[in-house]
Amino acid sequence: MPIEFIRDDITRLHVDAIVNAANSTLLGGGGVDGAIHAAAGPKLLEECRKLGGCETGEAKATKGYKLHCKYVIHTVGPVWTGGKRGEKALLESCYKNSLLLAKSLGCETVAFPLISSGVYGYPKEEALSVAVDTVKSFLDVCDMTVYIVIFDKASFRIGEKLVRDIKEYIDDRYADEHFNARAEHMRPFKANRHDFADYAAPKEVKAAPPPSFASLKDAVSQLDESFSEMLLRKIDEEGMTDVECYKKANIDRKLFSKIRSDRLYKPSKQTAIAFAIALRLSLDETKELLMKAGFALSHSSRFDIIIEYFIVHGNYNIFEINEALFEFDQCLLGA
Ligand code: APR
């Protein structure tokens, strides 16, 4: 997954480089800057002193010292003053220059905090969309895995109405599913309470007639369309290229070529859902694609119900879906 969202402390990540939201002196501070310096140890500050500071939007690298990364890339985000003094362009430069520097250092994995969205006051939703848009355009031309580290829930803030709608959608389905499952589960206990009045003994279930295949070999030879075949068919039907599809699904090239070259390849449920979202499949088509990978959308899973909500409402924006999943403490798509 080229862009991954994770909720963690960036100083704990085992990646090639972590990015620090520093200030122009590069001599440390609070927030993520303070956390990185504290975790890296005093040698980081010693090296920073030799860098002679850093301009807003620029990026400079040091070693990682006690951190689990080879490099720390220090960049200085803009202070938010209302958005009319080039803050967006400066924030984009932070991501671009940090990624170019990481590439020049041979990094394959890089983790970013949400630059400027703390002390510097950049509104978190805008800071997130600048981060995602800039990273995505870089990844259109360069192979790297980029982690966007969400440290606090406020970074992902979706509208109250959307939260209410999704909550209702979940309650309608999640409760039913659990009620039915619970009722099924209670049935044997009802009988044990010597309350046989309404406990009907299970009716004689007739065994289904054996499959009409002459032999197992026939059965195996008559496989339906596989996941991979349906995926490639839908890519053609949607008039997309393979690259457009897997980039939109936030799936890396290597995984896609595995799926493409093995007609019986079984992806993870998350990967199958990511492709369904990228292809803007209807709910039935999504269920069909998932079934071909051996999965189903279940109403006993909040994650699945939220995915279903967005598909039923025709909203295939993977980042809005992730914001909702994050709001409901669910694993994120592409995470
Ligand atoms: N891991 C990941 N993200 C973190 C961590 C952490 N350990 N600590 C804070 N964050 C997040 C914040 O929640 C925020 O979303 O990093 C984002 C950036 O917040 P700040 O660290 O306040 O950075 P910024 O807004 O760019 O302000 C930079 O603050 O710390 C000083 O010296 C720094 O003067 C500079 C200014």
Coordinates of C-alpha atoms and ligand atoms in Angstrom, one line a residue:
M1 CA 0.0 0.0 0.0
P2 CA 1.9 3.1 -1.1
I3 CA 0.1 5.4 1.3
E4 CA -0.6 4.0 4.7
F5 CA -2.4 5.7 7.6
I6 CA -1.3 4.7 11.0
R7 CA -2.2 5.8 14.5
D8 CA 1.1 5.7 16.5
D9 CA 3.9 7.7 18.0
I10 CA 6.3 8.3 15.0
T11 CA 9.3 7.8 17.2
R12 CA 8.3 4.1 17.6
L13 CA 8.3 3.3 13.8
H14 CA 10.8 1.1 12.1
V15 CA 11.2 2.9 8.8
D16 CA 14.1 4.2 6.7
A17 CA 13.3 7.9 7.6
I18 CA 10.9 9.7 9.8
V19 CA 10.1 13.4 9.1
N20 CA 10.3 15.9 11.9
A21 CA 8.0 19.0 12.0
A22 CA 10.8 21.3 13.2
N23 CA 11.3 25.0 13.5
S24 CA 13.7 27.1 11.5
T25 CA 16.5 26.8 14.2
L26 CA 16.4 23.0 14.0
L27 CA 17.4 23.1 17.7
G28 CA 14.3 21.2 19.0
G29 CA 11.0 22.3 20.5
G30 CA 7.8 20.7 21.7
G31 CA 5.3 18.4 19.9
V32 CA 6.7 15.9 17.5
D33 CA 10.0 17.8 17.4
G34 CA 10.5 17.4 21.2
A35 CA 9.5 13.7 21.0
I36 CA 11.9 13.0 18.2
H37 CA 14.8 14.7 20.0
A38 CA 14.0 13.0 23.2
A39 CA 13.9 9.5 21.6
A40 CA 17.0 10.1 19.4
G41 CA 19.2 11.3 22.2
P42 CA 21.6 14.3 22.4
K43 CA 23.6 13.3 19.3
L44 CA 20.7 14.4 17.2
L45 CA 20.9 18.0 18.5
E46 CA 24.7 18.0 18.1
E47 CA 24.3 17.2 14.4
C48 CA 21.4 19.7 14.0
R49 CA 23.6 22.5 15.4
K50 CA 25.9 22.0 12.4
L51 CA 23.1 22.4 9.8
G52 CA 22.7 26.2 10.3
G53 CA 18.9 26.1 10.5
C54 CA 16.3 25.5 7.8
E55 CA 14.0 27.7 5.8
T56 CA 10.2 27.1 5.9
G57 CA 9.3 24.6 3.2
E58 CA 12.8 23.2 3.0
A59 CA 14.2 19.9 4.3
K60 CA 17.5 18.7 5.8
A61 CA 18.6 15.2 6.9
T62 CA 20.4 13.9 9.9
K63 CA 21.1 10.4 11.2
G64 CA 18.5 8.7 13.4
Y65 CA 20.7 7.8 16.3
K66 CA 18.7 6.0 18.9
L67 CA 15.5 6.0 16.8
H68 CA 14.5 2.9 14.8
C69 CA 15.3 4.7 11.5
K70 CA 18.4 5.5 9.5
Y71 CA 17.5 9.2 8.9
V72 CA 15.5 12.0 10.4
I73 CA 14.4 14.5 7.8
H74 CA 13.8 17.9 9.4
T75 CA 11.4 20.2 7.6
V76 CA 9.8 23.5 8.7
G77 CA 6.1 23.9 8.1
P78 CA 4.3 27.2 7.7
V79 CA 2.6 28.9 10.6
W80 CA -1.1 29.2 9.8
T81 CA -2.2 32.8 9.5
G82 CA -5.6 32.3 7.8
G83 CA -4.4 30.7 4.5
K84 CA -3.8 33.8 2.5
R85 CA -0.1 34.0 2.8
G86 CA 1.0 31.0 0.8
E87 CA 0.7 28.5 3.6
K88 CA -0.6 25.8 1.3
A89 CA 2.3 26.0 -1.1
L90 CA 4.8 26.1 1.7
L91 CA 3.3 23.0 3.3
E92 CA 3.3 21.2 -0.1
S93 CA 7.0 22.0 -0.4
C94 CA 7.7 20.5 3.0
Y95 CA 6.3 17.1 1.8
K96 CA 7.8 17.4 -1.7
N97 CA 11.3 18.4 -0.5
S98 CA 11.3 15.8 2.3
L99 CA 10.3 13.0 -0.2
L100 CA 12.9 14.1 -2.8
L101 CA 15.5 14.1 0.0
A102 CA 14.4 10.7 1.2
K103 CA 14.6 9.4 -2.4
S104 CA 18.1 10.8 -2.8
L105 CA 19.1 8.9 0.4
G106 CA 17.7 5.7 -1.0
C107 CA 14.8 5.4 1.5
E108 CA 12.0 3.0 0.7
T109 CA 9.8 3.7 3.7
V110 CA 9.1 7.2 5.1
A111 CA 6.8 8.3 7.9
F112 CA 5.3 11.8 8.2
P113 CA 3.5 13.5 11.1
L114 CA 0.9 16.0 10.0
I115 CA 3.2 18.9 9.6
S116 CA 2.1 22.3 10.9
S117 CA -1.2 20.9 12.3
G118 CA -0.1 21.3 15.9
V119 CA 1.6 24.3 17.4
Y120 CA 1.6 26.0 13.9
G121 CA -2.2 25.9 13.8
Y122 CA -2.8 24.6 10.3
P123 CA -6.4 23.2 10.3
K124 CA -6.1 19.5 10.6
E125 CA -8.4 18.5 7.8
E126 CA -6.7 20.8 5.3
A127 CA -3.3 19.7 6.6
L128 CA -4.3 16.1 6.0
S129 CA -5.6 16.7 2.5
V130 CA -2.4 18.7 1.5
A131 CA -0.3 15.8 2.9
V132 CA -2.3 13.1 1.0
D133 CA -2.5 15.0 -2.3
T134 CA 1.2 15.9 -2.3
V135 CA 2.3 12.4 -1.4
K136 CA 0.0 10.8 -3.9
S137 CA 1.4 12.9 -6.8
F138 CA 4.9 12.0 -5.7
L139 CA 3.9 8.3 -5.6
D140 CA 2.5 8.6 -9.1
V141 CA 6.1 8.8 -10.4
C142 CA 8.1 7.2 -7.6
D143 CA 7.9 3.8 -5.8
M144 CA 8.0 4.3 -2.0
T145 CA 5.9 3.4 0.9
V146 CA 4.8 6.5 2.8
Y147 CA 3.2 6.4 6.3
I148 CA 1.0 9.3 7.4
V149 CA 1.0 9.1 11.1
I150 CA -2.2 10.3 12.8
F151 CA -1.3 11.0 16.4
D152 CA -4.6 12.4 17.7
K153 CA -8.2 11.9 16.7
A154 CA -8.7 15.6 16.1
S155 CA -6.5 15.1 12.9
F156 CA -9.3 13.1 11.4
R157 CA -12.5 15.1 12.0
I158 CA -15.5 14.2 9.9
G159 CA -18.8 16.1 10.0
E160 CA -21.1 15.5 12.9
K161 CA -24.0 14.7 10.5
L162 CA -22.0 12.0 8.7
V163 CA -21.1 10.5 12.1
R164 CA -24.8 10.5 13.1
D165 CA -25.9 8.9 9.8
I166 CA -23.3 6.2 10.0
K167 CA -24.1 5.5 13.7
E168 CA -27.8 5.0 12.7
Y169 CA -26.8 2.8 9.8
I170 CA -24.7 0.6 12.0
D171 CA -27.3 0.5 14.8
D172 CA -30.0 -0.7 12.3
R173 CA -27.9 -3.5 11.0
Y174 CA -25.4 -4.3 13.8
A175 CA -28.1 -4.7 16.4
D176 CA -30.4 -6.9 14.2
E177 CA -27.5 -9.1 13.3
H178 CA -26.5 -9.5 17.0
F179 CA -30.1 -9.9 18.1
N180 CA -30.6 -12.8 15.6
A181 CA -27.3 -14.4 16.5
R182 CA -28.2 -14.1 20.2
A183 CA -31.6 -15.5 19.7
E184 CA -30.1 -18.5 17.9
H185 CA -27.6 -18.9 20.7
M186 CA -30.4 -18.8 23.4
R187 CA -32.6 -21.4 21.8
P188 CA -31.0 -24.5 23.4
F189 CA -31.0 -22.9 26.8
K190 CA -34.7 -22.2 26.5
A191 CA -35.3 -25.9 26.1
N192 CA -33.2 -26.7 29.2
R193 CA -35.5 -24.5 31.3
H194 CA -38.2 -27.3 30.8
D195 CA -40.0 -24.8 28.8
F196 CA -40.6 -27.1 25.9
A197 CA -43.9 -25.4 24.8
D198 CA -42.4 -23.3 22.2
Y199 CA -39.3 -25.3 21.5
A200 CA -40.0 -27.1 18.3
A201 CA -37.7 -30.1 17.7
P202 CA -35.6 -29.5 14.6
K203 CA -37.5 -30.6 11.5
E204 CA -36.0 -33.5 9.5
V205 CA -33.4 -31.8 7.2
K206 CA -33.2 -33.6 3.9
A207 CA -29.5 -33.9 2.7
A208 CA -29.0 -31.8 -0.5
P209 CA -28.7 -34.0 -3.6
P210 CA -25.0 -34.8 -4.4
P211 CA -23.4 -32.3 -6.9
S212 CA -24.0 -33.5 -10.5
F213 CA -20.3 -33.7 -11.2
A214 CA -19.1 -37.0 -12.5
S215 CA -16.0 -36.7 -10.4
L216 CA -14.1 -34.3 -8.2
K217 CA -11.9 -33.6 -11.2
D218 CA -14.9 -32.3 -13.1
A219 CA -15.9 -30.2 -10.1
V220 CA -12.5 -28.6 -9.9
S221 CA -12.3 -28.1 -13.7
Q222 CA -15.6 -26.1 -13.7
L223 CA -14.4 -23.2 -11.5
D224 CA -16.3 -20.0 -11.7
E225 CA -14.6 -16.7 -12.7
S226 CA -11.9 -16.1 -10.2
F227 CA -11.2 -12.9 -8.1
S228 CA -8.4 -11.9 -10.4
E229 CA -10.4 -12.6 -13.6
M230 CA -13.3 -10.5 -12.3
L231 CA -11.0 -7.7 -11.2
L232 CA -9.3 -7.5 -14.6
R233 CA -12.7 -7.7 -16.4
K234 CA -14.1 -4.8 -14.3
I235 CA -10.9 -2.7 -14.9
D236 CA -11.6 -3.2 -18.7
E237 CA -15.3 -2.5 -18.3
E238 CA -14.6 0.7 -16.4
G239 CA -12.2 1.8 -19.1
M240 CA -9.3 2.1 -16.6
T241 CA -5.7 1.1 -17.0
D242 CA -4.2 -1.4 -14.5
V243 CA -2.0 1.4 -13.1
E244 CA -4.9 3.8 -12.6
C245 CA -6.8 1.1 -10.8
Y246 CA -4.2 -0.1 -8.4
K247 CA -3.0 3.5 -7.7
K248 CA -6.6 4.5 -6.9
A249 CA -6.9 1.4 -4.7
N250 CA -3.7 2.4 -3.0
I251 CA -2.2 -1.1 -3.8
D252 CA 1.4 -1.4 -4.6
R253 CA 2.6 -2.5 -8.1
K254 CA 4.2 -5.7 -6.8
L255 CA 1.0 -7.0 -5.2
F256 CA -1.0 -6.1 -8.3
S257 CA 1.3 -8.0 -10.6
K258 CA 0.9 -11.1 -8.3
I259 CA -2.9 -10.8 -8.6
R260 CA -2.7 -10.3 -12.3
S261 CA -0.3 -13.3 -12.9
D262 CA -2.1 -15.8 -10.7
R263 CA -5.8 -16.4 -11.7
L264 CA -6.4 -18.2 -8.4
Y265 CA -4.7 -15.6 -6.2
K266 CA -6.6 -14.9 -3.0
P267 CA -6.1 -11.3 -1.7
S268 CA -6.8 -10.1 1.8
K269 CA -10.3 -8.8 2.5
Q270 CA -9.0 -5.2 2.8
T271 CA -7.3 -5.5 -0.6
A272 CA -10.5 -6.8 -2.2
I273 CA -12.5 -4.0 -0.7
A274 CA -9.9 -1.4 -1.8
F275 CA -10.3 -2.6 -5.4
A276 CA -14.1 -2.5 -5.1
I277 CA -13.9 1.1 -3.9
A278 CA -11.4 2.1 -6.7
L279 CA -13.7 0.5 -9.3
R280 CA -16.8 2.1 -7.7
L281 CA -18.6 -1.2 -7.7
S282 CA -22.2 -1.4 -6.6
L283 CA -22.9 -3.3 -3.3
D284 CA -23.9 -6.5 -5.2
E285 CA -20.8 -6.4 -7.4
T286 CA -18.7 -5.7 -4.2
K287 CA -20.2 -8.7 -2.5
E288 CA -19.5 -10.8 -5.7
L289 CA -15.9 -9.7 -5.8
L290 CA -15.4 -10.3 -2.1
M291 CA -17.0 -13.8 -2.4
K292 CA -14.5 -14.7 -5.1
A293 CA -11.8 -13.9 -2.7
G294 CA -13.6 -16.0 0.0
F295 CA -15.1 -13.1 2.0
A296 CA -18.5 -11.6 2.7
L297 CA -19.6 -8.2 4.1
S298 CA -21.0 -9.0 7.5
H299 CA -23.5 -7.1 9.6
S300 CA -21.7 -8.3 12.6
S301 CA -18.7 -6.2 11.7
R302 CA -18.8 -2.4 12.2
F303 CA -15.9 -2.1 9.6
D304 CA -18.0 -3.9 7.0
I305 CA -21.2 -1.9 7.8
I306 CA -19.2 1.4 7.4
I307 CA -17.9 0.2 4.0
E308 CA -21.4 -0.8 3.0
Y309 CA -22.7 2.6 4.1
F310 CA -20.3 4.4 1.8
I311 CA -21.0 2.1 -1.2
V312 CA -24.8 2.4 -0.8
H313 CA -24.4 6.2 -0.6
G314 CA -22.2 6.2 -3.7
N315 CA -19.3 7.8 -1.8
Y316 CA -16.1 6.1 -3.0
N317 CA -13.6 8.7 -1.5
I318 CA -11.1 6.4 0.2
F319 CA -9.9 9.2 2.5
E320 CA -13.4 10.1 3.7
I321 CA -14.0 6.4 4.2
N322 CA -10.8 6.3 6.3
E323 CA -11.9 9.3 8.3
A324 CA -15.1 7.5 9.2
L325 CA -13.3 4.3 10.0
F326 CA -10.9 6.2 12.2
E327 CA -13.8 8.0 13.9
F328 CA -15.3 4.6 14.8
D329 CA -11.9 3.2 15.9
Q330 CA -11.8 0.7 13.0
C331 CA -8.8 -0.4 11.0
L332 CA -8.2 1.9 8.1
L333 CA -8.3 1.0 4.4
G334 CA -4.7 1.0 3.3
A335 CA -3.4 0.7 6.8
Ligands
APR1 N1 4.2 11.1 16.8 C1 3.4 11.5 15.7 N2 2.8 12.7 15.6 C2 2.9 13.5 16.6 C3 3.7 13.2 17.8 C4 4.3 12.0 17.8 N3 5.0 11.6 18.9 N4 3.6 14.3 18.6 C5 2.8 15.2 18.0 N5 2.4 14.7 16.8 C6 1.5 15.4 15.9 C7 0.6 16.4 16.4 O1 -0.6 15.8 16.9 C8 0.3 17.2 15.1 O2 -0.8 16.6 14.4 O3 2.3 16.1 15.0 C9 1.6 17.1 14.3 C10 2.4 18.4 14.2 O4 2.3 19.0 15.5 P1 3.6 19.8 16.1 O5 4.6 18.8 16.6 O6 3.1 20.8 17.1 O7 4.3 20.5 14.9 P2 3.9 21.8 14.1 O8 2.4 22.1 14.2 O9 4.5 21.7 12.7 O10 4.6 23.0 14.9 C11 6.0 23.1 14.8 O11 6.2 23.1 17.2 O12 7.3 21.6 18.4 C12 7.4 22.8 17.9 O13 9.8 23.0 17.4 C13 8.5 22.8 16.8 O14 8.4 25.2 16.6 C14 8.0 24.0 16.0 C15 6.5 23.8 16.0

